[in-house]
CSV table of C-alpha atoms in Angstrom, one decimal:
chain,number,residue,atom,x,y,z
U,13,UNK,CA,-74.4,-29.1,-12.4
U,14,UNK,CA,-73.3,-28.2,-15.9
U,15,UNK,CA,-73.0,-24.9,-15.2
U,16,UNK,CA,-70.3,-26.0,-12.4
U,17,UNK,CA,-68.3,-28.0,-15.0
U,18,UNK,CA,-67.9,-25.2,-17.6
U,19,UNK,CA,-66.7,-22.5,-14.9
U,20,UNK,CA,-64.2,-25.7,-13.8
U,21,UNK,CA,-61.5,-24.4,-16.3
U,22,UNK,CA,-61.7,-20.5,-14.9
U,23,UNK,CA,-61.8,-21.7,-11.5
U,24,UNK,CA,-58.3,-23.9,-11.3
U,25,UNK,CA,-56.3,-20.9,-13.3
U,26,UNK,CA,-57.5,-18.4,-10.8
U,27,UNK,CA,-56.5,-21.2,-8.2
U,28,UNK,CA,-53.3,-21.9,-10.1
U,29,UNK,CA,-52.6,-18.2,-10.1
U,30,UNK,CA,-53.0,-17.6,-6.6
U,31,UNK,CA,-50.7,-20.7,-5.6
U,32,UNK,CA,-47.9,-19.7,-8.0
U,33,UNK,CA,-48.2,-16.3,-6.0
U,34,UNK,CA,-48.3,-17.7,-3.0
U,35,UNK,CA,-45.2,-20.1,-3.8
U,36,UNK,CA,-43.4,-17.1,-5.3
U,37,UNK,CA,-44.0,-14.8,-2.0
U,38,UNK,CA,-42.7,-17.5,0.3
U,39,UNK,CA,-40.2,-19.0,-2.1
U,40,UNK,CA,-39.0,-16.7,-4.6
U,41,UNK,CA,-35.3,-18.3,-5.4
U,42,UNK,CA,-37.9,-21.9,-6.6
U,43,UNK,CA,-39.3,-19.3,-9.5
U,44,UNK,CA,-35.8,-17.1,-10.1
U,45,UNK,CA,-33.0,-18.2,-11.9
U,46,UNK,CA,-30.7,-20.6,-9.7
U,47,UNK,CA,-27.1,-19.5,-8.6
U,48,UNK,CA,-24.3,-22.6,-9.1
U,49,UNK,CA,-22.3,-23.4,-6.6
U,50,UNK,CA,-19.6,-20.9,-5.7
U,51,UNK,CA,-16.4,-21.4,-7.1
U,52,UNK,CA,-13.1,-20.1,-5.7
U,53,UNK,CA,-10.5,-18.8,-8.8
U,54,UNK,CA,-7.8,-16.9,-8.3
U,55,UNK,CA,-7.4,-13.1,-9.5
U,56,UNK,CA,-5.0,-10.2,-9.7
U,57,UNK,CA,-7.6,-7.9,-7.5
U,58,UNK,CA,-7.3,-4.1,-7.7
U,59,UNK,CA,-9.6,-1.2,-7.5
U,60,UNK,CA,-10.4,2.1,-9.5
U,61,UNK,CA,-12.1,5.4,-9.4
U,62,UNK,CA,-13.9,6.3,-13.1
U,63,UNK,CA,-12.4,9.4,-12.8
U,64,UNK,CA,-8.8,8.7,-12.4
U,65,UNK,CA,-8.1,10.9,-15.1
U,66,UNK,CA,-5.1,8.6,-16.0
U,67,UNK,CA,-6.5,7.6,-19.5
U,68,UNK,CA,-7.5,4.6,-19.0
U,69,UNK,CA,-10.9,4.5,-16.9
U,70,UNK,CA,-13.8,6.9,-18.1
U,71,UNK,CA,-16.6,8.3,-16.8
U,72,UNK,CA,-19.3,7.3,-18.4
U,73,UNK,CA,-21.4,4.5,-17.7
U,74,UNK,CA,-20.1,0.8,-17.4
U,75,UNK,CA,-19.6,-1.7,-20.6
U,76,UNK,CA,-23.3,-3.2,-19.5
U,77,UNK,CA,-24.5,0.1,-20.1
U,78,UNK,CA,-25.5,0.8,-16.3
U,79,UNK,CA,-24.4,3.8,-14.7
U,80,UNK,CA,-21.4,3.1,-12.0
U,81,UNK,CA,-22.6,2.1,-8.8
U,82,UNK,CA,-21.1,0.9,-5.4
U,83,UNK,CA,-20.8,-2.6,-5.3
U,84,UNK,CA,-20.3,-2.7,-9.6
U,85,UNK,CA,-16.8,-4.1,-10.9
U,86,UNK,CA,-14.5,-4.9,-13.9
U,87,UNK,CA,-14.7,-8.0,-14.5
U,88,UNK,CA,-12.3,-10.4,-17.6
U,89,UNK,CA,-14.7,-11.1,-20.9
U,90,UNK,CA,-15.8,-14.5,-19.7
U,91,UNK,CA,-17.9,-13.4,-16.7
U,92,UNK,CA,-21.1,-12.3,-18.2
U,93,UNK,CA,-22.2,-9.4,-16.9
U,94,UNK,CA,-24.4,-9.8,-13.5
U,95,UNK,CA,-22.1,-12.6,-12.7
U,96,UNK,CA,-22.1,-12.1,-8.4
U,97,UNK,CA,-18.2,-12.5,-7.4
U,98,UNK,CA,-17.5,-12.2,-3.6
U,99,UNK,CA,-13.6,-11.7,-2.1
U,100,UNK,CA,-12.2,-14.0,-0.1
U,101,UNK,CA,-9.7,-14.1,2.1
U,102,UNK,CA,-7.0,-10.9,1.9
U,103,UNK,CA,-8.4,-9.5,-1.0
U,104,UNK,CA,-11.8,-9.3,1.5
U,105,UNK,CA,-10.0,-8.0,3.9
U,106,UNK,CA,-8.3,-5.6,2.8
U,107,UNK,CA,-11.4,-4.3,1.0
U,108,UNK,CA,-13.3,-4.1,4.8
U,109,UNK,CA,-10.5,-2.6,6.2
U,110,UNK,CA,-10.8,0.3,3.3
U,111,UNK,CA,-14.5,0.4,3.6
U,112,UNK,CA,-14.6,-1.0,-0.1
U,113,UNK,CA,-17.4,-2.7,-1.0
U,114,UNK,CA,-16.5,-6.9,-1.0
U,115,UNK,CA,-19.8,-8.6,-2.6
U,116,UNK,CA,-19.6,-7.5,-6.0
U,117,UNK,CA,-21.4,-7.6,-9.2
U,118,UNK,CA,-19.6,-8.0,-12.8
U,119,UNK,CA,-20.6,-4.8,-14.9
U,120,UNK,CA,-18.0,-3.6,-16.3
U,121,UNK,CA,-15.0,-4.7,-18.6
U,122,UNK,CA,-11.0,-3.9,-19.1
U,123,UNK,CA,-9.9,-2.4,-21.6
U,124,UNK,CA,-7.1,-5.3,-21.8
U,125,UNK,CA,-9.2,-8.0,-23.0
U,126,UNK,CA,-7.1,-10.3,-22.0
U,127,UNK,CA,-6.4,-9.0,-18.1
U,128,UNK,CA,-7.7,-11.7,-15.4
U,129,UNK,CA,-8.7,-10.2,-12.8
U,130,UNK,CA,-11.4,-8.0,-10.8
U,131,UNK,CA,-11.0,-4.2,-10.3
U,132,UNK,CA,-13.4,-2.6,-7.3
U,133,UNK,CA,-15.2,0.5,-8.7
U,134,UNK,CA,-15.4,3.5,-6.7
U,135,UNK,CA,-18.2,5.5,-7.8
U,136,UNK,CA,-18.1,8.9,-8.3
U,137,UNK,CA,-20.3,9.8,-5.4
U,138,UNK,CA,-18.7,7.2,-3.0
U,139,UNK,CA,-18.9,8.5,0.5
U,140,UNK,CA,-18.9,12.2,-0.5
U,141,UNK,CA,-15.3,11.6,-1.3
U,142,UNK,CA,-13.1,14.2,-3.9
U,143,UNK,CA,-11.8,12.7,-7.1
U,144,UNK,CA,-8.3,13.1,-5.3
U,145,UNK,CA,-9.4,11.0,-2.1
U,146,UNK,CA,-11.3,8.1,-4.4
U,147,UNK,CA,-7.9,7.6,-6.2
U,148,UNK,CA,-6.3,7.6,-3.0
U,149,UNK,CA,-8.5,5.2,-1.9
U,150,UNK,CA,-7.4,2.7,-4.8
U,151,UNK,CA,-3.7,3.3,-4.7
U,152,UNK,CA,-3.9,2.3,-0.9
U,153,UNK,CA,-5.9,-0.9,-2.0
U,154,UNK,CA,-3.8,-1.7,-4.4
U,155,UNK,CA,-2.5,-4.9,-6.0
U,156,UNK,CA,-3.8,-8.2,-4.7
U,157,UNK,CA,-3.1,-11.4,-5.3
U,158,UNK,CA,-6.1,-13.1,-4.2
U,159,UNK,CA,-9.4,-15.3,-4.6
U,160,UNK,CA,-12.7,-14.5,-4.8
U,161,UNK,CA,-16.0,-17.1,-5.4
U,162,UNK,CA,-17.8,-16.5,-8.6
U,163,UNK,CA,-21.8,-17.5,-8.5
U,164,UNK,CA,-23.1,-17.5,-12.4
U,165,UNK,CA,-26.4,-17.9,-12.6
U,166,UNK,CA,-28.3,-20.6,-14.5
């Protein structure tokens, strides 16, 4: 009996392990960090290609040091970077209608550090589109006054 109660210890972490598992296989958002509740701001929402040539965007990777990807925008100074932000409304729309991506993640920063608002990037490789056609693509987005929900994580 002895011999039971000094393998006790061992026995409930190897139990312990395999429910934390288990939990984390059926549950993962109980052992991830927790989004807040959405909350809808309003932004000056525009777009951009990285290699606009125009001066101002580059083409190297973005100011969280990931390289550009589809879904990745600019986002002002007090969104930390990962910050989820998700268009609403005609900002959204106008995005879906462009085949932009809408669900966004904040990786990148202006220039301006005091600008508001949210710029769409469109990666370099972005549906096999030219430089020329990517540019296009956020002239014809545009400008737009709109509202998207910001999720920050715990």
């Amino acid at each position: 009996m002895s011999t039971f109660f000094t393998q006790m210890p061992g026995i409930l972490t190897i139990c312990l392990a395999c429910l934390l598992t288990d939990l984390h296989d059926r549950h993962p958002e109980l052992l991830t960090p927790r989004e807040i509740k959405p909350v809808l701001q309003p932004f000056a929402i525009t777009a951009y290609s990285p290699d606009s040539n125009d001066g101002i965007s580059g083409s190297g990777p973005t100011a969280s040091g990931k390289p550009s990807y589809v879904g990745a925008a600019a986002c002002p100074r007090r969104l930390k970077f990962g910050t989820r932000v998700v268009l609403a409304g005609k900002a959204r729309a106008r995005a879906e209608k462009l085949g932009l991506p809408w669900d966004l993640t904040c990786e990148d920063r202006f220039r301006n550090v005091y600008r508001e608002g949210i710029d769409i990037n469109i990666p370099l490789y972005y549906l096999n589109l030219s430089s020329s056609e990517r540019i296009l693509l956020a002239k014809q987005f545009g400008l737009v006054n709109g509202e998207a929900y910001i999720y920050e994580t715990d």
